[in-house]
Coordinates of C-alpha atoms and ligand atoms in Angstrom, one line a residue:
X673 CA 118.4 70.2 143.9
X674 CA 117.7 71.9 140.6
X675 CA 114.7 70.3 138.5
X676 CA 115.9 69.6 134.8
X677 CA 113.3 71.5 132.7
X678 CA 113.7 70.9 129.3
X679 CA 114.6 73.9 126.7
X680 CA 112.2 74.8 124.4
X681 CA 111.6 73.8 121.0
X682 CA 111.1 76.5 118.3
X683 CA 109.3 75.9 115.2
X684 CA 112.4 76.9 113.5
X685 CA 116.1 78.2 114.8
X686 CA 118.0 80.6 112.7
X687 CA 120.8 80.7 115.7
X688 CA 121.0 77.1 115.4
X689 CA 122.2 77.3 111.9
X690 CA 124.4 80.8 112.5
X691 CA 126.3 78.5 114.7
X692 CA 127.7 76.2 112.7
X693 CA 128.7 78.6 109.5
X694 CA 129.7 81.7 111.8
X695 CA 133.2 81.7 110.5
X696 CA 131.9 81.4 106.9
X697 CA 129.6 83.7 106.5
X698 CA 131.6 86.5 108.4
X699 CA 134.6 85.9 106.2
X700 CA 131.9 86.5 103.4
X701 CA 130.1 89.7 104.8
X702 CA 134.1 91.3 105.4
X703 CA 135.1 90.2 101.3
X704 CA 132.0 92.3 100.1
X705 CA 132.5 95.4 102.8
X706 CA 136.1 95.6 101.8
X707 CA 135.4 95.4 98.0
X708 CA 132.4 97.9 98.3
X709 CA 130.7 95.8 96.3
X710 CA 127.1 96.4 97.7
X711 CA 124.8 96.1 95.2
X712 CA 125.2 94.2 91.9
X713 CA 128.6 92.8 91.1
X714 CA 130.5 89.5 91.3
X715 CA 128.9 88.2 94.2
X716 CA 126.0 88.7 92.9
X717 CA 127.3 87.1 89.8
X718 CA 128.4 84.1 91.3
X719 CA 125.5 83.4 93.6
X720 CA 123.4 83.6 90.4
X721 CA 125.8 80.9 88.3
X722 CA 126.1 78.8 91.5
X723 CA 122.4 78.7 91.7
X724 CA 121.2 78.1 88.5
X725 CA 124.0 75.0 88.3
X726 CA 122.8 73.8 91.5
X727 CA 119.1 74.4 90.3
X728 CA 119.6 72.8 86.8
X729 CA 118.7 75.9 84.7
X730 CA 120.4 78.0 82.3
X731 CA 119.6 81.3 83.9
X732 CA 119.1 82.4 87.9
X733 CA 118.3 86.3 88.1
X734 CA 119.0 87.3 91.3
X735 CA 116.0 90.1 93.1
X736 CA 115.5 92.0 95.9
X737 CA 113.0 89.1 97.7
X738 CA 110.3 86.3 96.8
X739 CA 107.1 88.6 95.8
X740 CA 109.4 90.8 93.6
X741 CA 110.6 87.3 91.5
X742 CA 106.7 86.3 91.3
X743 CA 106.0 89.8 89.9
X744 CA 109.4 90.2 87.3
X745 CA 108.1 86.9 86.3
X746 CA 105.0 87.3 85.4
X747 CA 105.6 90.9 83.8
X748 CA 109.1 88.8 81.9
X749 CA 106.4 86.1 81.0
X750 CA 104.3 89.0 79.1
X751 CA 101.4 88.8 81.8
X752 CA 99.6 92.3 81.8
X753 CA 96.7 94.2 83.4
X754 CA 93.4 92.3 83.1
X755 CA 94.7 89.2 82.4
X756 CA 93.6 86.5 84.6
X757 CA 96.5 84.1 86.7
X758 CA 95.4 80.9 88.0
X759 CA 96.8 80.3 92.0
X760 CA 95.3 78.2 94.9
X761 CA 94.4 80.1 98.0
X762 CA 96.5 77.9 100.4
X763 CA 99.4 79.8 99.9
X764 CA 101.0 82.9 101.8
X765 CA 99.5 86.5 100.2
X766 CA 102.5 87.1 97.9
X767 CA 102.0 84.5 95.7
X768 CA 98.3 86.1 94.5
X769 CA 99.8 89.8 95.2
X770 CA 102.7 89.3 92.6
X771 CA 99.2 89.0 90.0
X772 CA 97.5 92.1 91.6
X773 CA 100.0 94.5 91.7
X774 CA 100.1 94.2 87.5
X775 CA 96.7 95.1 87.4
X776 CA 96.0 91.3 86.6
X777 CA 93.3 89.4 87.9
X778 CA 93.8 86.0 90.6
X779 CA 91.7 83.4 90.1
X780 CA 91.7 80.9 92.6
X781 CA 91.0 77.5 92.4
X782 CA 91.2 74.4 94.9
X783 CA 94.1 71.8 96.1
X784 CA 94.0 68.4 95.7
X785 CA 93.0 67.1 98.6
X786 CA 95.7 64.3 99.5
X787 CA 99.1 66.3 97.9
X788 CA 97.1 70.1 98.7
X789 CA 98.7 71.6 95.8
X790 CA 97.1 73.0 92.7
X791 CA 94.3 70.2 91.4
X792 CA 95.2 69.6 87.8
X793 CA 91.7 68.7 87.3
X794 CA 90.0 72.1 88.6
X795 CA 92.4 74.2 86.5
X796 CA 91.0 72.7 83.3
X797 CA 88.1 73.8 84.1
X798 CA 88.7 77.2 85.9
X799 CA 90.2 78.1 82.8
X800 CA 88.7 81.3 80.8
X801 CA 89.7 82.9 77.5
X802 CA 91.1 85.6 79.8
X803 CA 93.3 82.8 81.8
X804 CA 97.3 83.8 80.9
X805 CA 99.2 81.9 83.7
X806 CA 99.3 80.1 86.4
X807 CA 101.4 80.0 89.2
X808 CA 101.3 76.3 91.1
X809 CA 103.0 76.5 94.3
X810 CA 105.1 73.4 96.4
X811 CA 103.8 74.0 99.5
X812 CA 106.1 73.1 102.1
X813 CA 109.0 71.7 99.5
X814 CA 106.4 69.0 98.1
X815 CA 106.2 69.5 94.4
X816 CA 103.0 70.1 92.7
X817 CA 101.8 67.4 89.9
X818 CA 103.4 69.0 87.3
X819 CA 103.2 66.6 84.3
X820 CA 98.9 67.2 84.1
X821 CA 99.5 71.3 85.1
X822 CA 102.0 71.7 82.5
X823 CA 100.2 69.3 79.7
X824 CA 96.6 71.5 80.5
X825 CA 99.2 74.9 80.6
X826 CA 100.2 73.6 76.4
X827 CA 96.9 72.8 75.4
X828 CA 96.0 76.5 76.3
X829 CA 98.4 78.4 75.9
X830 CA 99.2 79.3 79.2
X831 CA 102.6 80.6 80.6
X832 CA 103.9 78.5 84.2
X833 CA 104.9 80.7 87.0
X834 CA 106.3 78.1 89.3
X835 CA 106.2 79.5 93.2
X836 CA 108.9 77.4 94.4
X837 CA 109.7 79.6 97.8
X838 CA 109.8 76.5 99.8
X839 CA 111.3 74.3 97.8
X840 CA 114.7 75.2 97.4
X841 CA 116.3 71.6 95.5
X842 CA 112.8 69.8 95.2
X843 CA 112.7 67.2 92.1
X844 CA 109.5 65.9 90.1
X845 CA 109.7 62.9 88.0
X846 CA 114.0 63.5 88.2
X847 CA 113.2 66.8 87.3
X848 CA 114.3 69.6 89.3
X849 CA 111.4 72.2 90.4
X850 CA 113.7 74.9 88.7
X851 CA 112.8 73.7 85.3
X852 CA 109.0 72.9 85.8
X853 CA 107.7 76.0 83.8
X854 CA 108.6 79.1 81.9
X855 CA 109.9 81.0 85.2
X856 CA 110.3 79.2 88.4
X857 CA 110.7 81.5 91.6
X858 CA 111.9 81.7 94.8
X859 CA 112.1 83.3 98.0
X860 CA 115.8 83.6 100.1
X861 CA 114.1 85.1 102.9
X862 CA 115.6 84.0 106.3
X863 CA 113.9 81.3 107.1
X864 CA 113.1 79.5 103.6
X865 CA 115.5 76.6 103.2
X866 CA 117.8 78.1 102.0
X867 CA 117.5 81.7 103.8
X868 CA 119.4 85.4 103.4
X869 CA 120.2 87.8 106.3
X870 CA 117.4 89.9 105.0
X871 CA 115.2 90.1 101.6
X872 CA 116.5 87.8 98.5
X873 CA 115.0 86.0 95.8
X874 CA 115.5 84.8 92.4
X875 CA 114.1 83.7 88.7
X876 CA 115.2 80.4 87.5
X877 CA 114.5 79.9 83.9
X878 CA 115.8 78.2 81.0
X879 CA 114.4 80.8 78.4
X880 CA 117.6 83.6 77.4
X881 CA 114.7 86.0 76.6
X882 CA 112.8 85.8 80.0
X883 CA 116.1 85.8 81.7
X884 CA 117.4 89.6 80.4
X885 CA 113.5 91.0 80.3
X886 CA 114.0 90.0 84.4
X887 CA 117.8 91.4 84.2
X888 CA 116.5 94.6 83.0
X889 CA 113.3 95.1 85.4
X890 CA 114.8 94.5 88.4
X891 CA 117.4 97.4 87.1
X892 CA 114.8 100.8 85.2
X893 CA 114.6 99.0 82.7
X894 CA 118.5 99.7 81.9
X895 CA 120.2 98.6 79.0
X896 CA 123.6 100.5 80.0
X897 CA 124.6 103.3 82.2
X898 CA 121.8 106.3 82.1
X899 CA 120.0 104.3 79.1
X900 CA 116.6 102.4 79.9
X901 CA 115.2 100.7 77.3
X902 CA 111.6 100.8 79.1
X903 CA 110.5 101.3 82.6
X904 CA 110.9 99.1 85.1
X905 CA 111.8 98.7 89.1
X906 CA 114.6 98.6 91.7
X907 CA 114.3 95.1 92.4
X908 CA 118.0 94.3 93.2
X909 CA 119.9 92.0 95.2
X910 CA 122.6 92.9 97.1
X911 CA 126.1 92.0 97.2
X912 CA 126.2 90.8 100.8
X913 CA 122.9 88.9 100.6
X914 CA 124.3 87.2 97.2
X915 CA 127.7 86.4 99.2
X916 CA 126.0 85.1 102.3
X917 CA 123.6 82.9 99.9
X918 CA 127.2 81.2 98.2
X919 CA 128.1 80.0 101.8
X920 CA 125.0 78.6 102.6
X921 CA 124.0 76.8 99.0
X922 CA 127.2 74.8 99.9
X923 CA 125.3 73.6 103.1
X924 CA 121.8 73.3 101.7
X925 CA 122.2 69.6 100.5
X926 CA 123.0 68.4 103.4
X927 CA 120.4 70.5 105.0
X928 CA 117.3 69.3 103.3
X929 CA 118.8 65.8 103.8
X930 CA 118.6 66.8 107.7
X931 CA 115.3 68.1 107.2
X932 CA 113.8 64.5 105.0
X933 CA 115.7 62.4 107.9
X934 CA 113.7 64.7 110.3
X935 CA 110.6 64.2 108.7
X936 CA 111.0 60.1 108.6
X937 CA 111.6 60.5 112.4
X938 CA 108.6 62.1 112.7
X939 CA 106.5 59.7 110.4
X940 CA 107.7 57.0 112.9
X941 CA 107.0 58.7 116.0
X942 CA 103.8 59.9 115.0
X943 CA 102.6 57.3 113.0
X944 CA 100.5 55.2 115.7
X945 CA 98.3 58.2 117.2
X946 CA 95.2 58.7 116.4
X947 CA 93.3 61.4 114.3
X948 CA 96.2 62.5 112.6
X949 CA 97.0 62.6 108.7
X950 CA 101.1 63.1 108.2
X951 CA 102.4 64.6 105.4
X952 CA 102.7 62.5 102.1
X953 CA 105.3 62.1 100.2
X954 CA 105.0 60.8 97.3
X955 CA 107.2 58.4 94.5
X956 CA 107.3 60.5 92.2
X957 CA 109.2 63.5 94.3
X958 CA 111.5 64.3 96.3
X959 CA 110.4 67.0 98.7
X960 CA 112.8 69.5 100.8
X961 CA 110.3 69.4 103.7
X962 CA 110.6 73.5 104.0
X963 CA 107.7 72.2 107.2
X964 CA 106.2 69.3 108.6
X965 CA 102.7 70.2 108.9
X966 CA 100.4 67.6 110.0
X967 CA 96.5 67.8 110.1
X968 CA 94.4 67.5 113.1
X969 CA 90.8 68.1 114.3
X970 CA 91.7 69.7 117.0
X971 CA 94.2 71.5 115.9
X972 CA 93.7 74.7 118.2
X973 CA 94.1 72.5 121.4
X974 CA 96.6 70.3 120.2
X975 CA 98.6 73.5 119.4
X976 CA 97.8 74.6 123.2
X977 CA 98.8 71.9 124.5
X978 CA 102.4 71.6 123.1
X979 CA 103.3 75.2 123.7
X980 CA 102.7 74.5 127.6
X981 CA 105.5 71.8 127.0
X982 CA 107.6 74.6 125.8
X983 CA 106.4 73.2 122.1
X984 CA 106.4 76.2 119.6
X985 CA 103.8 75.0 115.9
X986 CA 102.8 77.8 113.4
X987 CA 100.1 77.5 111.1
X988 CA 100.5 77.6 107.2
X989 CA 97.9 79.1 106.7
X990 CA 95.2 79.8 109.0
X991 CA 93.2 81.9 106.3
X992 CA 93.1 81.2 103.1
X993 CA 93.8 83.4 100.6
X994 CA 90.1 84.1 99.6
X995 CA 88.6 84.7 102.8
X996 CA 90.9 87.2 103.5
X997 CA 89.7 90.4 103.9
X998 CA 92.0 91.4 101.3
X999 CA 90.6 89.3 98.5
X1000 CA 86.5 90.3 99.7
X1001 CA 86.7 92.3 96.5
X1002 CA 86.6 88.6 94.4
X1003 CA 83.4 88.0 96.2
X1004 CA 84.7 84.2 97.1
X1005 CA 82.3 83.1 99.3
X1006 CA 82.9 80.6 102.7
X1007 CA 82.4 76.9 101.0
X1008 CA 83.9 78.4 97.6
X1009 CA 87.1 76.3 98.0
X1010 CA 86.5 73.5 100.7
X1011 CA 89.7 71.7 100.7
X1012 CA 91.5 74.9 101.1
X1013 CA 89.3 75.7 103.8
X1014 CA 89.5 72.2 105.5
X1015 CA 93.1 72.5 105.1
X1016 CA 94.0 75.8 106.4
X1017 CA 91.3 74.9 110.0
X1018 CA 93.3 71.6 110.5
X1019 CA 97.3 71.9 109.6
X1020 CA 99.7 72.6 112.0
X1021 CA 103.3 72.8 111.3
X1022 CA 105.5 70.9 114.1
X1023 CA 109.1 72.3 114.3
X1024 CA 111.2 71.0 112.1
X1025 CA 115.2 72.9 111.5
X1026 CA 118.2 71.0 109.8
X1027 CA 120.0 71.4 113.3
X1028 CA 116.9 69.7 115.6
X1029 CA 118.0 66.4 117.1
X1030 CA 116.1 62.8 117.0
X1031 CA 115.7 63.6 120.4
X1032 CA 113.8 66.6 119.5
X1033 CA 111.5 65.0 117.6
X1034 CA 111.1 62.1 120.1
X1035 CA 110.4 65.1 122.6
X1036 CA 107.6 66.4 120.3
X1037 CA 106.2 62.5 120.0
X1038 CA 106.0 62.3 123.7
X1039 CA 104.1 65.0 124.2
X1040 CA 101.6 64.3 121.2
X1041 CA 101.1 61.1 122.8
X1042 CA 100.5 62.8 126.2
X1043 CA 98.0 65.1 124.2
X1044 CA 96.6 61.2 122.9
X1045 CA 96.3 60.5 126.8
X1046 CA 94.4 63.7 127.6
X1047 CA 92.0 63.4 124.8
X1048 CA 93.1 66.6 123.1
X1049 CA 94.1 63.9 119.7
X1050 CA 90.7 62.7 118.9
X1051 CA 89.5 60.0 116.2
X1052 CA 87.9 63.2 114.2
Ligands
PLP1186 C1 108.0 83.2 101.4 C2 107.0 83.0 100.3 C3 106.8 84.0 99.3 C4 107.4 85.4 99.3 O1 108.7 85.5 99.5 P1 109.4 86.8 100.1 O2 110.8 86.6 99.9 O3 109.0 86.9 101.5 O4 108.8 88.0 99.3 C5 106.0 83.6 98.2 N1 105.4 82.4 98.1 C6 105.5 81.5 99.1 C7 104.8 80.2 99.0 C8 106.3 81.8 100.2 O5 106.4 80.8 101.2

């Protein structure tokens, strides 16, 4: 007799998905080889109008990946060298690279402690006469609280990067995340929601002039063949990313509908235990749940203690952003940001994938509540 052992669960499962679109997104791949239409051109084209109708903005500009559409962005949006951008450190690198690599300066400031987004509050004050922008970020597909950031952003005059790389079809207030600010950009990068075969990203915007500035940097700067109008960068998108992206914007929908239905399993199954604070949604959104990352005290253990039941977590993020040694340069001291820090020493993201089953997560409960049993979930 063969003993059953259960398969693994991974944190996410790009396979999974492959699966059910195979046919799809082959079909697609073979339309672009045999039109040679590699980089540029109507795919491209029509990715970027089916976007920006599915985002609810004018104009999508299709780039090369995430951190380019952060940096276009902020270059379309007129930020230069030694200005200062407003971010929160609880973020992944590119978000406060897209500012340095212009020569501009980040300037971090904390999360709100309950939604872990930018803290309306703290950029008031943070603010300087140098501050240009900032860039709020909806980590894991839960929007930031746009309506204070965007009313503090008029009163001075700053321009809104949105970094909406996780949250692909996210709404605020009925609004969609595309519109919340002058540029709002995102990442296509395999396993975002909605996720390439390689590098992608994009620059929603409802402002014509941002658009083309973006049009033209991702392309020298061109204005037509062999003419460039200024300089700027090969930031492209390609034709088979762009067609592979049409396929799978048909299935997002449904796909961050798997992933809230997901996330209410878990919030059921998870619920009782102790020491644990669940992700939050809140009334006035509606999240894409790019992750379900809970916090826990002991996180490290906890982590452990699922991977030995074939369990796989990740951590979003274990450092943040300015207690990296990257960022040592901004002098940001340990205790400079303490709900970042808090944050980044207690989340852990469970797996969560439009294709995991209820039983999945039930598998994941049971062994949290086996982790209860052994003392590894403690009332912190
Ligand atoms: C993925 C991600 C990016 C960068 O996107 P790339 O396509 O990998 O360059 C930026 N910000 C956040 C919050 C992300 O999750």
């Amino acid at each position: 007799m063969t003993i059953d052992r259960p398969t693994k669960i991974p944190l996410v499962d790009l396979k999974a998905q492959y699966a059910t679109i195979r046919d799809e997104v082959r079909a697609a791949i073979d339309a672009v080889l045999d039109d040679a239409a590699f980089i540029g051109g109507p795919y491209l084209e029509r990715f970027e109008a089916e976007f920006a109708a599915f985002s609810g903005v004018k104009y999508v500009v299709g780039v090369s990946n995430g951190t380019d559409a952060l940096r276009l962005a902020l270059l379309a949006c007129g930020i230069r060298a030694g200005n200062e951008v407003i971010t929160v450190p609880n973020t992944f690198i590119a978000t406060a690279e897209a500012v340095s690599m212009l020569g501009a300066k980040v300037r971090f400031v904390d999360v709100d402690p309950k939604r872990l987004t930018l803290d309306p509050a703290r950029l008031a004050e943070a603010c300087t006469p140098a501050t240009k922008a900032v860039i709020p970020v909806h980590l894991y597909g839960h929007p930031a609280e746009m309506d204070p950031i965007m009313e503090i952003a008029r009163q001075r005059g700053l321009r809104v990067i949105g970094d909406a790389a996780q949250a692909h079809g996210a709404q605020y207030r009925g609004h969609p995340i595309a519109v919340l600010g002058d540029a709002v950009c995102f990442s296509f990068y395999p396993g975002k929601n909605l996720g390439a075969c390689g590098d992608a990203g994009a620059v929603a915007t409802n402002d014509a002039a941002v658009a083309e500035r973006v049009r033209m940097l991702r392309d020298h700067g061109r204005t037509r063949k062999y003419e460039h109008a200024f300089e700027g960068f090969n930031c492209r998108m390609d034709g088979l990313q762009a067609a592979v992206l049409s396929v799978k914007l048909k299935h997002l929908p449904g796909w961050n509908v798997a992933r809230r239905r997901l996330a209410a399993e878990y919030d059921a199954a998870l619920g009782e235990l102790p020491g644990l604070r669940l992700p939050i949604a809140y009334a006035d959104s509606t999240p894409v749940q790019h992750l379900y990352a809970i916090q826990v005290e002991s996180r490290d253990d906890l982590a452990r203690a699922l991977a030995s039941e074939g369990i796989q977590t990740g951590i979003h993020y274990p450092i943040p952003l300015h207690l990296q040694p990257a960022y040592s340069h901004l002098g940001a001291a340990r205790g400079s940001f303490p709900v970042a820090e808090r944050h980044a020493s207690r989340t852990l993201s469970l797996p969560l994938f439009p294709e995991m089953t209820d039983d999945d997560v039930r598998r994941v409960g049971d062994a949290m509540r086996r982790s209860r049993d052994a003392r590894v979930l403690r009332t912190a």
